[in-house]
XYZ file of C-alpha atoms in Angstrom:
174
model
C -13.102 -7.135 -16.411
C -16.716 -6.736 -15.404
C -17.923 -3.383 -14.143
C -20.014 -5.264 -11.567
C -17.271 -5.968 -9.054
C -18.042 -6.254 -5.375
C -15.707 -5.422 -2.511
C -13.909 -8.535 -1.267
C -12.075 -6.880 1.607
C -13.017 -6.738 5.234
C -12.310 -4.486 8.189
C -10.221 -5.823 11.068
C -8.850 -4.089 14.134
C -5.202 -4.989 14.728
C -3.327 -3.464 17.664
C -6.123 -0.901 17.967
C -5.826 0.254 14.339
C -8.441 -0.403 11.635
C -7.029 -2.453 8.752
C -8.381 -3.290 5.342
C -7.771 -7.013 4.760
C -8.020 -8.785 1.407
C -7.276 -12.352 0.349
C -6.334 -13.882 -2.968
C -5.769 -17.574 -3.756
C -3.222 -18.979 -6.198
C -2.846 -22.465 -7.610
C 0.886 -22.280 -7.006
C 3.422 -23.228 -4.369
C 4.048 -20.699 -1.609
C 7.604 -20.059 -2.892
C 6.246 -18.921 -6.275
C 3.816 -16.457 -4.695
C 6.536 -15.242 -2.327
C 8.728 -14.535 -5.358
C 5.871 -12.608 -6.995
C 5.645 -10.250 -4.012
C 9.347 -9.904 -3.224
C 11.497 -10.242 -6.361
C 11.845 -6.889 -8.184
C 11.290 -8.301 -11.694
C 8.254 -10.341 -10.627
C 6.810 -7.475 -8.579
C 7.199 -5.123 -11.521
C 4.782 -7.203 -13.610
C 1.839 -6.120 -11.436
C 2.685 -3.083 -9.286
C 6.250 -1.789 -9.131
C 9.844 -2.553 -8.350
C 12.343 -1.903 -5.612
C 16.030 -1.127 -5.323
C 18.465 -1.327 -2.456
C 19.740 -4.002 -0.136
C 16.994 -5.545 2.004
C 19.684 -6.597 4.499
C 19.928 -2.883 5.372
C 16.283 -2.987 6.471
C 15.062 -0.514 3.839
C 14.355 -0.502 0.109
C 13.213 2.172 -2.307
C 9.957 1.128 -3.959
C 8.643 2.725 -7.132
C 5.194 2.021 -8.517
C 5.495 1.297 -12.228
C 1.769 0.799 -12.799
C 1.073 4.486 -12.081
C 3.022 5.990 -14.994
C 6.638 6.916 -15.648
C 6.981 9.963 -13.393
C 6.222 8.346 -10.034
C 8.823 9.002 -7.330
C 10.125 6.101 -5.303
C 9.189 5.738 -1.645
C 11.374 4.381 1.118
C 9.972 1.290 2.804
C 11.314 -0.084 6.070
C 11.270 -3.862 6.325
C 9.815 -4.614 9.756
C 9.436 -8.398 9.379
C 10.632 -10.800 6.724
C 10.023 -14.504 7.282
C 10.314 -16.176 3.846
C 8.073 -17.521 2.419
C 5.399 -16.794 5.019
C 5.340 -13.169 6.183
C 6.455 -9.742 5.040
C 5.688 -6.520 6.894
C 6.827 -3.173 5.503
C 6.129 0.420 6.377
C 6.453 3.711 4.553
C 5.748 7.261 5.597
C 4.293 9.246 2.727
C 4.990 12.969 2.683
C 2.136 15.138 3.871
C 1.360 18.734 3.019
C 1.561 19.729 6.687
C 4.783 17.835 7.351
C 2.953 14.913 8.953
C 3.056 12.057 6.502
C 0.695 9.131 6.639
C 2.253 5.821 7.682
C 1.441 2.931 5.378
C 1.952 -0.404 7.126
C 1.492 -3.375 4.808
C 1.299 -6.947 6.068
C 1.473 -9.881 3.656
C 0.947 -13.396 4.964
C 1.119 -16.555 2.849
C -0.232 -20.015 3.661
C -0.182 -23.108 1.464
C -2.580 -26.029 1.646
C -3.549 -28.674 -0.895
C -1.752 -26.978 -3.803
C -3.268 -23.563 -3.135
C -1.422 -20.606 -1.665
C -3.501 -17.920 0.009
C -2.170 -14.388 0.284
C -3.701 -12.356 3.105
C -2.906 -8.696 2.605
C -3.577 -6.052 5.243
C -2.994 -2.318 5.378
C -3.432 -0.272 8.510
C -5.687 2.749 8.086
C -4.909 5.284 10.823
C -7.288 7.547 8.857
C -10.299 5.306 8.176
C -11.664 7.891 5.728
C -8.907 6.809 3.314
C -10.592 3.376 2.937
C -12.686 4.597 -0.003
C -9.436 4.952 -1.998
C -7.214 2.328 -0.390
C -9.725 -0.543 -0.608
C -10.431 -0.231 -4.347
C -6.731 0.378 -4.975
C -5.648 -2.870 -3.356
C -8.502 -4.797 -4.993
C -7.112 -3.551 -8.323
C -3.458 -4.307 -7.584
C -4.113 -7.731 -6.100
C -6.226 -8.654 -9.112
C -3.284 -7.559 -11.284
C -1.111 -9.943 -9.240
C -3.599 -12.754 -9.838
C -3.584 -11.974 -13.568
C 0.223 -11.872 -13.758
C 0.626 -15.116 -11.848
C -2.118 -16.752 -13.906
C -0.303 -15.952 -17.151
C -2.821 -13.287 -18.204
C -2.123 -9.722 -19.187
C -2.428 -7.223 -16.337
C -3.902 -4.861 -18.946
C -7.101 -6.937 -18.646
C -7.542 -5.494 -15.152
C -9.188 -2.109 -15.733
C -8.893 0.509 -12.965
C -12.187 2.074 -14.039
C -14.008 -1.099 -12.936
C -12.684 -0.612 -9.379
C -12.908 3.098 -8.749
C -15.270 4.724 -8.043
C -17.441 1.562 -8.159
C -16.044 0.080 -4.921
C -15.396 3.362 -3.086
C -18.762 3.573 -1.329
C -18.528 -0.046 -0.108
C -15.185 0.627 1.549
C -16.290 4.002 2.871
C -19.308 2.350 4.535
C -17.168 -0.517 5.870
C -14.903 1.921 7.719
C -17.495 4.468 8.823
C -17.540 4.642 12.625
């Protein structure tokens, strides 16, 4: 992957909270892209996997792209409208007892043989954009690679961070 990437995300305010929003397009039916973001074995190809019963409203998600010793995180399923919308939320542990809430919104639309994924993450701490933005650029490009039949190993983290950090930091500077 080229080291000359540019940030593709944008800043949006949703319910008073800044969000980083990114889009990716797939030449695939909406059901196939939905499967790639919701089925544990398909999800594992590009980011991680989950366990549990979604009917309970929570699943335990573990990132597999970050190494073998990553702990799972509990995600609450706030909305699930297959194959159009998934909203999940996780509270990461914080050193002072106040964890950061990660709210992820994934919306899918299909038109003329192309499915567009619109991904959004709320950033209650806008200063985290310099890490979050490049991170989601990287993971969503891994999704594109996996769904396009390419190796996710072609997507090199070093091309994303720190190269895109300043773009996202500037985007979310007040």
